[in-house]
């Protein structure tokens, strides 16, 4: 590789950085699934330099050439030089995207993906400039859990999650929009699937990546306040699947000794006061989202793993609308996952994500006036 | 046809009558699209005898053999003997369904389809007994408007409407359920597409067929109170598309001299007091539906021609739930019609109905515990 | 209908007549499935006048408005006035096609469909002029057998056959080409499915409609030599499915007392001398087709009900090519029918016809340079 | 990784080796795309050890867990330890397949993929035993060229080829059959796309991997006579696309100074004597295939990139059949690639491979009596 020159990622002007970043830009942390870098280059060859660490949840990464999926692999702790292409026609521009497949990790403090630089024998051109931006806030569905693996595979491991096969990514591609994902499997808007009330997205939304714990991530700025510089045109919230699940799960005692449990009435319906907690969390979250994104259209999507909280969510949205006068918020059911669209780990499979992306992209096209 | 014997429709014991009927059973009026008769017979040949009348809106009818669509035709005023099959193997049972394609008609007092009898050379066997029953209440979408004809065909005529290509029928077939349709193109839950407040489904829901006017229909019992003998397991209400449209249309003056108009605010949102009229109509209609169908699951479906009233509808449903304590009511978005699923007259085409039926059947399968 | 004027079919200048016709033009016989008339008219209303006769095989007809399927029905013996549309916008041009669904009939001498005239309140405009013409020569597949009815329906009756759901029609629509069908269920290129050697298409190809027997059809010119005025750009021969079947069937004795039987060797392969009969029939038929259609591309299609004779057919085509120097002849497998694409009477269903039409239209588009 | 034990690949008894191998088993060379190893193991973790070399054509590899695609990556020269899974439930059996994506390479003597061993913390169980075996012999189509990358990507590079998205692999999966691929992009049965007569598959078919040149590959046994131990039930030959191309390309002079060129007549048809060369090559190749696979059903498939040589191929097959008495050979068109199924580098894309696999699997199911 005699003609390759090495460039620090922070020194590249013509680059798209996807996903939230904080104070550290060199090396550049990829916190969320879908977070990544995108460049358009000439030359025959391109390499990316990545430093990773992890304990039990090793990161997976994927890459695209000119918008087509090309590779996907696990990165175990260490420094990696990955060749993204070789032997391509030097004079032709190539757009390459390198991104994280694994969701932000709250169970493995060591987990990190840091892009330190690129090596290439060509020049940087302007990368694609997209005029549309969409933020997705969600749970395991938005983390792409189950988009890889067989229906029979039911262990919870890193390799079954992805941004490469994911309704959020598909929606962005369909609409030629930049997307930003903030999601966590098992979490809700009020509590997690297991009644753990600490596991709610609002608690982390205002930080760069409130899901990545520990001193190492802190040093990367994960715990810093996010500057909300993405300024999305539309925000898709896809939450409440785990809040719903909590009604079916045993109580959970948090470290402070308090026991939490969402209850059902004897007839199976939600106990009103527990349902109210979810509603208040939704209302609070909408306020928070609006505070940081004054001009964004907000659509709460729900249904890919069951429709039971539809009326709960819409009640909260309507209450928020009435109280705030905010009319730029909406609700949309996404089609439920069925046996023929199921993926691994009892989660939506590739076909379910495709169906959801179709409905959502159609919605946004109409709502946003995007042709 | 030497061996054919003629039997009055009212004298057939082993028969399924689909759709609402009133006091008159001989000849049997088919008031709604999807209304019809279904028999299982032996013999080589089967005929149906029908009397029809109409002025500008001639009825269309269709028929199925063993569940497969076989024919569809216009019936102009007169008495008709239609051969439904010939030369089939006499000993084999054949299940035949003959049904109305055209919605109940509120603009043509003469329009009638009366089944007077059957002629056959075989015997009647027990027709299919389905343990599931679904009622559909809707507008032009449920009337199948645009399911026949080309996208370019934009005149409003009888031939573009159907029960043969219709999400309601498809849902019934998918779930092996009997279905009953009550629908009217252009009508809403509060007002019609053109702000005509007389055109609301609640005003006709309690009559056998409140849409069929005039002395002739009155004589058939159309204006009589319906006895709600269908007792559906589930009721699908697919309304508000026209209520939405009214916000975009000029005022309408009813014969009593009152002018009606649903307004938007300068920013395009609904004027609250006008939106409230729709909400109150929804709440009132849910009360009415529940009064007559105490055990039915009620799901309000919406979205096949736009999602704008989603939060209005859910607000009303939630208010109804809170006031009544009724927990057996739900909301579900059906996928919007897109350019690739559009039918004639700017209405959902066959592919849109198929997609809606898939989502709805999946919903009902899960909600009702129907495997 | 005060403003309707009646016009004899033979007096209409601006009309497309689809399918072969002979000396009689008034009333106009529709001999084959897909045979019909097509007009573009203004006015609010259009009627077609048809005289039909039959014994056991009653004709079915269908009609399209602006290219969209609208109706399909059985016509029992008598004179019929069928309204094809009403109440359409008078000033807008409407293109209407009325056509025969039932194949040409060789088992019912009385079977006839005669179009005598039209009634309308508008004017005739120029009907669509298509620059592409395709002739299809086939058996039950091209007669659309099984395209209506359930998979379980296995009786051979008229209602299961069609031109409305048929790969030939679909191919024509996809390529915007006029199509002409000559087909007969159970017939082959050498013999019928049951070893009846009289049932071969070459024996009738040179007559207007050699399949329609009896004095009544003779009077219509069915037995006359066809003038080959259609001059197709491409000819699709879809034969040998029944020639293949004959190898599995018992012997057949023709009225002349001769017994015919196609044999297999003990190992299941075709007995060479019997296979040779099929090859010679193919070669002879190709010569006949070429003699009457000197400029047409001829493609022999095969496979929708099994691939076993592929090498037999191609052997014969190659021998014909070598002997004649004719290079404008080709072979193409169409995809076999599978359990998920099966129709009634063990024949290709709608999905199988769609798949075949896709492959064939793609072939013709490339071969003919049709964009 | 304290509990991992390392096992040489040659010392594993319970393993499926896919693809041809020669005398060297340690480390195990993967010569062809689709060549690989498959094991069923318990334990939480599995690693594969691979040694690779290459110059301009770096190998790509892919892996599946329980039949689901999991990862795909480039391997540059060196020794690699790839983790195939981690943290899975130790007691559950996992079936893992690790295989080569890149076709056998004839342009890069250094190109090698050698599997030296596995590391795991579990036990080996019996891997899947499949009773069906299919061999595929082909060109760039069977090398999966264009199955990765965008339609606009037209450079010839390793990363666009695959076994992971490939009609051969898909057919095997659909039929639960082991498959073995022998293919080379640009090669034909008589000559390559550019008239290079050295580039014909028959010349390499009898060697373990006659495509892999040079002393290093020779040392692996690539040039040795293959023992034909695979004993396939069916052999799919998918050749002649490049033989066809040669008729459109300029002459090629081989190193011996002889110039080769396939000619067309002025009317565009093949010059008979040049077409004859292809036919003789087909006949010779069929003899060779039969000699080494006496009991296999042989089906020559053709059409995924154009149908022009259909009659040439069938003529040769028929001549071979007549001369040899071999009746266990057939021909089948696979559907041509169309603009909507095109992949990168003007080759069949994923959808085209899926369509071909459907037709081929249906054929084999019926022909082989495979339910």
CSV table of N, CA and C in Angstrom, one decimal, chain B residues 47 54-58 60 63 65-74 76 83-89 92 148-150 152-157 159-160, chain C residues 47 54-58 60 63 65-74 76 83-89 92 148-150 152-157 159-160:
chain,number,residue,atom,x,y,z
B,47,UNK,N,-80.2,-21.8,-10.6
B,47,UNK,CA,-80.5,-20.5,-11.1
B,47,UNK,C,-81.0,-19.6,-9.9
B,54,UNK,N,-84.4,0.4,-10.8
B,54,UNK,CA,-83.5,1.5,-10.6
B,54,UNK,C,-83.8,2.6,-11.6
B,55,UNK,N,-83.2,3.7,-11.3
B,55,UNK,CA,-83.3,4.8,-12.3
B,55,UNK,C,-81.9,5.0,-12.8
B,56,UNK,N,-81.2,5.9,-12.1
B,56,UNK,CA,-79.8,6.2,-12.5
B,56,UNK,C,-78.7,5.3,-12.0
B,57,UNK,N,-79.0,4.7,-10.9
B,57,UNK,CA,-78.0,3.8,-10.2
B,57,UNK,C,-78.4,2.4,-10.3
B,58,UNK,N,-78.1,1.7,-11.4
B,58,UNK,CA,-78.4,0.3,-11.6
B,58,UNK,C,-77.6,-0.6,-10.7
B,60,UNK,N,-75.4,-3.7,-9.5
B,60,UNK,CA,-74.5,-4.7,-10.0
B,60,UNK,C,-74.5,-5.9,-9.0
B,63,UNK,N,-71.2,-13.3,-8.2
B,63,UNK,CA,-71.5,-14.6,-7.6
B,63,UNK,C,-70.2,-15.4,-7.6
B,65,UNK,N,-68.6,-19.4,-6.9
B,65,UNK,CA,-68.8,-20.9,-6.7
B,65,UNK,C,-67.7,-21.4,-5.9
B,66,UNK,N,-68.1,-22.0,-4.8
B,66,UNK,CA,-67.1,-22.6,-3.9
B,66,UNK,C,-66.0,-21.6,-3.4
B,67,UNK,N,-66.5,-20.4,-3.3
B,67,UNK,CA,-65.6,-19.3,-2.8
B,67,UNK,C,-64.8,-18.6,-3.8
B,68,UNK,N,-64.9,-19.1,-5.1
B,68,UNK,CA,-64.1,-18.4,-6.2
B,68,UNK,C,-65.0,-17.5,-7.0
B,69,UNK,N,-64.6,-16.3,-7.2
B,69,UNK,CA,-65.3,-15.3,-8.0
B,69,UNK,C,-65.6,-15.9,-9.4
B,70,UNK,N,-66.8,-15.8,-9.8
B,70,UNK,CA,-67.1,-16.4,-11.1
B,70,UNK,C,-67.7,-15.3,-12.1
B,71,UNK,N,-68.6,-14.5,-11.6
B,71,UNK,CA,-69.2,-13.5,-12.6
B,71,UNK,C,-69.7,-12.3,-11.9
B,72,UNK,N,-69.9,-11.2,-12.7
B,72,UNK,CA,-70.2,-9.9,-12.2
B,72,UNK,C,-71.0,-9.2,-13.3
B,73,UNK,N,-72.1,-8.6,-13.0
B,73,UNK,CA,-72.8,-8.0,-14.1
B,73,UNK,C,-73.8,-6.9,-13.6
B,74,UNK,N,-74.2,-6.1,-14.5
B,74,UNK,CA,-75.2,-5.0,-14.2
B,74,UNK,C,-76.6,-5.7,-14.4
B,76,UNK,N,-80.4,-4.3,-15.1
B,76,UNK,CA,-81.3,-3.2,-15.3
B,76,UNK,C,-82.7,-3.6,-14.9
B,83,UNK,N,-78.5,-17.9,-14.5
B,83,UNK,CA,-77.9,-19.3,-14.2
B,83,UNK,C,-76.6,-19.1,-13.5
B,84,UNK,N,-76.5,-19.7,-12.4
B,84,UNK,CA,-75.3,-19.5,-11.6
B,84,UNK,C,-74.3,-20.6,-11.9
B,85,UNK,N,-74.8,-21.8,-12.3
B,85,UNK,CA,-73.9,-22.8,-12.8
B,85,UNK,C,-74.7,-23.8,-13.6
B,86,UNK,N,-74.0,-24.5,-14.5
B,86,UNK,CA,-74.6,-25.6,-15.3
B,86,UNK,C,-73.6,-26.7,-15.4
B,87,UNK,N,-74.1,-27.9,-15.6
B,87,UNK,CA,-73.3,-29.0,-16.0
B,87,UNK,C,-72.2,-29.4,-15.0
B,88,UNK,N,-72.4,-29.0,-13.8
B,88,UNK,CA,-71.5,-29.5,-12.8
B,88,UNK,C,-71.9,-30.9,-12.4
B,89,UNK,N,-71.0,-31.6,-11.7
B,89,UNK,CA,-71.2,-33.0,-11.3
B,89,UNK,C,-72.3,-33.0,-10.3
B,92,UNK,N,-71.8,-33.9,-6.4
B,92,UNK,CA,-70.9,-33.1,-5.6
B,92,UNK,C,-71.6,-31.8,-5.0
B,148,UNK,N,-63.1,-1.3,-9.0
B,148,UNK,CA,-63.1,-1.6,-10.4
B,148,UNK,C,-62.9,-0.2,-11.1
B,149,UNK,N,-62.4,-0.4,-12.3
B,149,UNK,CA,-62.1,0.8,-13.1
B,149,UNK,C,-60.6,1.2,-13.1
B,150,UNK,N,-60.2,2.1,-14.0
B,150,UNK,CA,-58.8,2.5,-14.1
B,150,UNK,C,-58.6,3.7,-13.2
B,152,UNK,N,-57.5,6.4,-14.0
B,152,UNK,CA,-57.9,7.6,-14.8
B,152,UNK,C,-59.5,7.8,-14.8
B,153,UNK,N,-60.2,6.8,-14.4
B,153,UNK,CA,-61.7,6.9,-14.4
B,153,UNK,C,-62.1,7.6,-13.2
B,154,UNK,N,-62.7,8.7,-13.3
B,154,UNK,CA,-63.0,9.6,-12.2
B,154,UNK,C,-64.5,10.0,-12.1
B,155,UNK,N,-65.4,9.3,-12.9
B,155,UNK,CA,-66.8,9.6,-12.7
B,155,UNK,C,-67.3,8.7,-11.6
B,156,UNK,N,-68.3,9.2,-11.0
B,156,UNK,CA,-69.0,8.5,-9.9
B,156,UNK,C,-70.1,7.6,-10.4
B,157,UNK,N,-69.9,6.4,-10.6
B,157,UNK,CA,-71.0,5.5,-11.2
B,157,UNK,C,-71.0,4.2,-10.4
B,159,UNK,N,-70.8,1.1,-11.4
B,159,UNK,CA,-70.0,0.0,-11.7
B,159,UNK,C,-68.6,-0.1,-11.1
B,160,UNK,N,-68.2,1.1,-10.5
B,160,UNK,CA,-66.8,1.1,-9.9
B,160,UNK,C,-66.9,0.6,-8.4
C,47,UNK,N,-74.5,0.1,-25.4
C,47,UNK,CA,-75.1,-1.3,-25.4
C,47,UNK,C,-74.5,-2.1,-26.5
C,54,UNK,N,-76.3,-22.3,-27.9
C,54,UNK,CA,-75.4,-23.4,-27.4
C,54,UNK,C,-76.3,-24.5,-26.8
C,55,UNK,N,-75.6,-25.6,-26.6
C,55,UNK,CA,-76.3,-26.7,-26.0
C,55,UNK,C,-75.7,-26.9,-24.6
C,56,UNK,N,-74.6,-27.7,-24.5
C,56,UNK,CA,-74.0,-27.9,-23.2
C,56,UNK,C,-72.9,-26.9,-22.8
C,57,UNK,N,-72.4,-26.3,-23.8
C,57,UNK,CA,-71.3,-25.4,-23.5
C,57,UNK,C,-71.7,-23.9,-23.8
C,58,UNK,N,-72.3,-23.3,-22.8
C,58,UNK,CA,-72.8,-22.0,-23.0
C,58,UNK,C,-71.6,-21.0,-23.0
C,60,UNK,N,-69.4,-17.7,-22.3
C,60,UNK,CA,-69.2,-16.6,-21.3
C,60,UNK,C,-68.6,-15.5,-22.1
C,63,UNK,N,-66.2,-7.9,-20.4
C,63,UNK,CA,-66.0,-6.6,-21.0
C,63,UNK,C,-65.1,-5.7,-20.1
C,65,UNK,N,-63.7,-1.6,-19.5
C,65,UNK,CA,-63.9,-0.1,-19.8
C,65,UNK,C,-62.5,0.5,-19.6
C,66,UNK,N,-62.0,1.1,-20.6
C,66,UNK,CA,-60.7,1.8,-20.6
C,66,UNK,C,-59.6,0.8,-20.1
C,67,UNK,N,-59.7,-0.4,-20.5
C,67,UNK,CA,-58.7,-1.4,-20.2
C,67,UNK,C,-58.9,-2.1,-18.8
C,68,UNK,N,-59.9,-1.7,-18.1
C,68,UNK,CA,-60.1,-2.3,-16.8
C,68,UNK,C,-61.3,-3.3,-16.9
C,69,UNK,N,-61.0,-4.5,-16.4
C,69,UNK,CA,-62.1,-5.5,-16.3
C,69,UNK,C,-63.3,-5.0,-15.6
C,70,UNK,N,-64.5,-5.2,-16.1
C,70,UNK,CA,-65.7,-4.6,-15.5
C,70,UNK,C,-66.7,-5.7,-15.2
C,71,UNK,N,-66.9,-6.6,-16.2
C,71,UNK,CA,-68.0,-7.6,-15.9
C,71,UNK,C,-67.7,-8.9,-16.7
C,72,UNK,N,-68.4,-10.0,-16.3
C,72,UNK,CA,-68.2,-11.3,-16.9
C,72,UNK,C,-69.4,-12.1,-16.6
C,73,UNK,N,-70.0,-12.7,-17.6
C,73,UNK,CA,-71.2,-13.4,-17.4
C,73,UNK,C,-71.4,-14.5,-18.5
C,74,UNK,N,-72.3,-15.4,-18.1
C,74,UNK,CA,-72.8,-16.5,-19.0
C,74,UNK,C,-73.9,-15.9,-19.9
C,76,UNK,N,-76.9,-17.5,-22.1
C,76,UNK,CA,-77.6,-18.7,-22.6
C,76,UNK,C,-78.3,-18.4,-23.9
C,83,UNK,N,-76.0,-3.8,-21.5
C,83,UNK,CA,-75.5,-2.5,-21.3
C,83,UNK,C,-74.0,-2.5,-20.8
C,84,UNK,N,-73.1,-1.9,-21.5
C,84,UNK,CA,-71.7,-1.9,-21.2
C,84,UNK,C,-71.3,-0.8,-20.3
C,85,UNK,N,-72.0,0.3,-20.4
C,85,UNK,CA,-71.9,1.4,-19.4
C,85,UNK,C,-73.0,2.3,-19.5
C,86,UNK,N,-73.3,3.1,-18.4
C,86,UNK,CA,-74.3,4.0,-18.3
C,86,UNK,C,-73.8,5.2,-17.5
C,87,UNK,N,-74.4,6.4,-17.8
C,87,UNK,CA,-74.2,7.5,-16.9
C,87,UNK,C,-72.7,8.0,-16.8
C,88,UNK,N,-71.9,7.6,-17.8
C,88,UNK,CA,-70.6,8.2,-17.9
C,88,UNK,C,-70.6,9.6,-18.5
C,89,UNK,N,-69.6,10.4,-18.2
C,89,UNK,CA,-69.5,11.8,-18.7
C,89,UNK,C,-69.6,11.7,-20.3
C,92,UNK,N,-66.5,12.7,-22.6
C,92,UNK,CA,-65.2,12.0,-22.4
C,92,UNK,C,-65.2,10.7,-23.3
C,148,UNK,N,-60.4,-19.5,-13.7
C,148,UNK,CA,-61.5,-19.2,-12.7
C,148,UNK,C,-61.8,-20.5,-12.0
C,149,UNK,N,-62.3,-20.4,-10.8
C,149,UNK,CA,-62.7,-21.6,-10.0
C,149,UNK,C,-61.6,-21.9,-9.0
C,150,UNK,N,-62.0,-22.7,-8.0
C,150,UNK,CA,-61.0,-23.1,-7.0
C,150,UNK,C,-60.2,-24.3,-7.4
C,152,UNK,N,-59.9,-26.9,-5.9
C,152,UNK,CA,-60.6,-28.1,-5.7
C,152,UNK,C,-61.7,-28.4,-6.8
C,153,UNK,N,-61.9,-27.4,-7.7
C,153,UNK,CA,-63.0,-27.6,-8.7
C,153,UNK,C,-62.3,-28.3,-9.9
C,154,UNK,N,-62.8,-29.5,-10.2
C,154,UNK,CA,-62.1,-30.3,-11.2
C,154,UNK,C,-63.0,-30.8,-12.3
C,155,UNK,N,-64.2,-30.2,-12.4
C,155,UNK,CA,-65.1,-30.6,-13.5
C,155,UNK,C,-64.7,-29.7,-14.7
C,156,UNK,N,-64.9,-30.3,-15.9
C,156,UNK,CA,-64.6,-29.5,-17.1
C,156,UNK,C,-65.8,-28.8,-17.6
C,157,UNK,N,-65.9,-27.5,-17.3
C,157,UNK,CA,-67.0,-26.7,-17.7
C,157,UNK,C,-66.6,-25.3,-18.3
C,159,UNK,N,-67.3,-22.3,-17.6
C,159,UNK,CA,-67.1,-21.1,-16.7
C,159,UNK,C,-65.7,-21.0,-16.2
C,160,UNK,N,-64.9,-22.1,-16.2
C,160,UNK,CA,-63.5,-22.0,-15.7
C,160,UNK,C,-62.5,-21.5,-16.7
